[in-house]
Amino acid sequence: MFGNALKNLNDYCQEKSQRLRNSLSPSRSSQSSTNMSQSETNSEIPSPPTEMQPQNPAVSPENNKKEGMSRDEFRKFGKETVDYIVDYLETIHKRRVVPAIEPGYLKDLIPQEAPNRPESFETCMEDFEKLIMPGITHWQHPRFHAYFPAGNSFPSIIADMLSDAIGSVGFSWAACPAMTELELVVLDWFGKMIGLPKEFLPYTEDGKGGGVIQSSASECNFVTLLAARFEVMKELRQRFPFVEDGLLLSKLIAYCSKEAHSSVEKACMIGMVKLRILETDSKFRLRGETLRNAIQEDRNLGLIPFFVSTTLGTTSCCSFDVLSEIGPICKNNDLWLHVDAAYAGSAMICPEFRPLMNGIEYAMSFNTNPNKWMLLNFDCSTMWVRDRFKLTQALVVDPLYLQHSWAGESIDYRHWGIPLSRRFRSLKLWFVIRMYGVEGLQKYIREHVRLAKRFEMLLKNDARFEVINEVIMGLVCFRLKGDDKINKSLLTILNASGRIHMVPASLSDRYVIRFCVCAENATDKDIDTAFEIIAQTAEHVLHENAKSSIAEEDEEEAALEEMVQDLKIAENTNIFISPEEPEPLRTFKRQDSMPQKLERQLSKDELLAQKQQETLAKKRSFLVRMVSDPKCYNPKIVRHLNMANHRKMSQDLYRDRTMMQAISHGQRPNRLSQSPIGTSLNWETEDEDRIVAEVQTGVQTPL
Ligand SMILES: *Cc1c(COP(=O)(O)O)cnc(C)c1O
């Protein structure tokens, strides 16, 4: 009976997918290609703009336009806006770095309904200055040291203006040829500038490599994961043709370090694969040995390792995973090695930093954001792959198209990412590279590194501070010697003052403050001023702290004891705690991660409420872009197989083997004609489970 139902389902699925295929692929591809060739052959070069007339005679002449903006008005206001931009940047240091407003500030300042009648440009600009500017965080402010730099430069702004004016949408070569071709050129340039192996570069003869601009590093992480997943699934499907995809998928496991960007976790979450977050060494780097052990352990558990996302220049502290160790392990185990160098990748244009990239020759994919550290305005996230076919096969929606893409003359970037529509982002990369020259960009990077070292030196000369990371690029992680609380106070007061802006990170379970050199033209004086502000505030915080301690110590002790009890209860109800995760208990016992000051003995309910709030706070900060606090990671995502899952899987595999045997005896069962659910296979011994797991995962013969 059950088999019958499944057969019906199977028929239904096949029929439906056939219908879909019929309705979509052939007609769509043939239609678009005929349209394309027609328009290519028939079209004439458009007349120059001066000869253009308004299409619709009913519309008032362009220059008397009442709605939007006339050409003459645009000339005028456009120039005024450029002046406004220059004035803004010139006087930006006079503003607060972060706004002094509260959530919802804007709602009551702006009408509840959109205007029916057109309004003037002047009133828009007036409101922009009056209402919007007070709510702006000024990322280009000389005292902005949070996150990473948000690239910004005049050549980039101008190129973006041109791109906006052209207003083309370049998803395929034909949709806007120059857009695709310039992207190829600049990715070849930039790839060479940062010393990528030639296999990655688009113009390498007989090469399979290629580069593409995505809108964010998160997208790069995601699409490379999809490519790796497709590749391993392809192989698994061949090996286990009767095991359902979902089951195969459930065995895949990816790796990254605990300092990897949260977008890696997000990619795995969306991609529905397990992620194991690995420990780092004392310099916050992922080492080969750690990865090797994890792979071994996971294979023994019956999992299938397939992907490693490494980081060159981690978000929290700009550490560099040791690629030269990790690379060979990925090669031996046939794992897709991805390198996320969102921030630090741009620095590789300076040859002295290239040794940090040793091992890149093992990578399958690499990404860096020139919109972070190479003066390009957001968005521009460049990404290269060693084998472009492996990327596009995971993202192409029309299988018929594959054959063309493989042999084709041109590149259709719509198959390289998630969105269809694409902006002309290569234009600003081209302008910036040309107008600064490689030398100019090298100078910019080196200057930022020098300034970071200067800041590090100032901290090291002050006994109250300690520097937590190895300062290699433009990022310094520091803290006041003392507990987390005092460091939190310091940062809160600094940010609230509006004079400077920084964000925290968590390193080795300690709260640290990140200081990043961000402004394009930052000077020694800027760095000294920043240090001065920090040092003065620290003095104040230390003083206040000395005044108000002592009294509550006993009460804190008692409240903590109860909290520990609560946590024990919570822990027992937790099905799985990753061995990689710090134990909550230990964490809470530590001095430096003590919860907020406890004024009096709290009731159990209050303690629970407080704990919930803390959990929420952690979840919230998890969403904050680029502030990676590994403790925010949800340990459940690193869920290993429990025994019940394992058994179910084994049954499925047993069925699979039975079917294979059946095939070899001349029968041909349907892929979905039998299910492990409902069948009562006598398959309970652990030994058999293990054997099956080995067959499935190929412990002896790595996939
Ligand atoms: C900033 C950063 C990201 C995220 O970049 P988006 O372009 O904002 O998605 C990813 N990885 C690392 C290492 C980063 O520093």
PDB file of C-alpha atoms and ligand atoms in Angstrom, residues 148 215-219 221 261 263 311-315 340-343 367 369 371-372 378 381 625-626, ligand 1:
ATOM      1  CA  PHE A 148      36.133  47.775   8.226  1.00  0.00           C
ATOM      2  CA  SER A 215      27.319  42.324  -4.470  1.00  0.00           C
ATOM      3  CA  SER A 216      28.713  40.966  -1.222  1.00  0.00           C
ATOM      4  CA  ALA A 217      31.180  38.563   0.330  1.00  0.00           C
ATOM      5  CA  SER A 218      28.208  36.804   1.890  1.00  0.00           C
ATOM      6  CA  GLU A 219      26.997  35.996  -1.595  1.00  0.00           C
ATOM      7  CA  ASN A 221      30.487  32.456   0.425  1.00  0.00           C
ATOM      8  CA  HIS A 261      32.487  35.409   9.162  1.00  0.00           C
ATOM      9  CA  SER A 263      27.968  34.586   6.490  1.00  0.00           C
ATOM     10  CA  THR A 311      39.616  33.327   6.036  1.00  0.00           C
ATOM     11  CA  LEU A 312      42.516  35.586   5.195  1.00  0.00           C
ATOM     12  CA  GLY A 313      41.944  38.535   7.479  1.00  0.00           C
ATOM     13  CA  THR A 314      39.165  37.525   9.851  1.00  0.00           C
ATOM     14  CA  THR A 315      36.511  40.051  10.693  1.00  0.00           C
ATOM     15  CA  ASP A 340      37.377  34.498   2.039  1.00  0.00           C
ATOM     16  CA  ALA A 341      39.641  37.540   2.060  1.00  0.00           C
ATOM     17  CA  ALA A 342      36.895  40.149   2.092  1.00  0.00           C
ATOM     18  CA  TYR A 343      38.977  42.804   3.833  1.00  0.00           C
ATOM     19  CA  ASN A 367      36.899  36.409  -2.836  1.00  0.00           C
ATOM     20  CA  ASN A 369      35.797  43.130  -1.424  1.00  0.00           C
ATOM     21  CA  ASN A 371      34.511  47.989  -1.508  1.00  0.00           C
ATOM     22  CA  LYS A 372      36.149  47.448   1.839  1.00  0.00           C
ATOM     23  CA  PHE A 378      29.706  49.560  -2.105  1.00  0.00           C
ATOM     24  CA  SER A 381      32.781  42.021  -4.201  1.00  0.00           C
ATOM     25  CA  ARG A 625      27.268  42.930  10.241  1.00  0.00           C
ATOM     26  CA  MET A 626      30.872  41.871  10.609  1.00  0.00           C
TER      27      MET A 626
HETATM   28  C1  LIG B   1      33.034  41.836   5.793  1.00  0.00           C
HETATM   29  C2  LIG B   1      33.215  40.413   5.670  1.00  0.00           C
HETATM   30  C3  LIG B   1      32.246  39.599   5.093  1.00  0.00           C
HETATM   31  C4  LIG B   1      30.879  40.115   4.709  1.00  0.00           C
HETATM   32  O1  LIG B   1      30.936  40.979   3.669  1.00  0.00           O
HETATM   33  P1  LIG B   1      29.607  41.450   2.915  1.00  0.00           P
HETATM   34  O2  LIG B   1      30.127  41.917   1.603  1.00  0.00           O
HETATM   35  O3  LIG B   1      29.042  42.537   3.738  1.00  0.00           O
HETATM   36  O4  LIG B   1      28.702  40.294   2.797  1.00  0.00           O
HETATM   37  C5  LIG B   1      32.530  38.264   4.896  1.00  0.00           C
HETATM   38  N1  LIG B   1      33.711  37.751   5.265  1.00  0.00           N
HETATM   39  C6  LIG B   1      34.663  38.490   5.844  1.00  0.00           C
HETATM   40  C7  LIG B   1      35.967  37.865   6.239  1.00  0.00           C
HETATM   41  C8  LIG B   1      34.449  39.847   6.073  1.00  0.00           C
HETATM   42  O5  LIG B   1      35.386  40.576   6.672  1.00  0.00           O
END
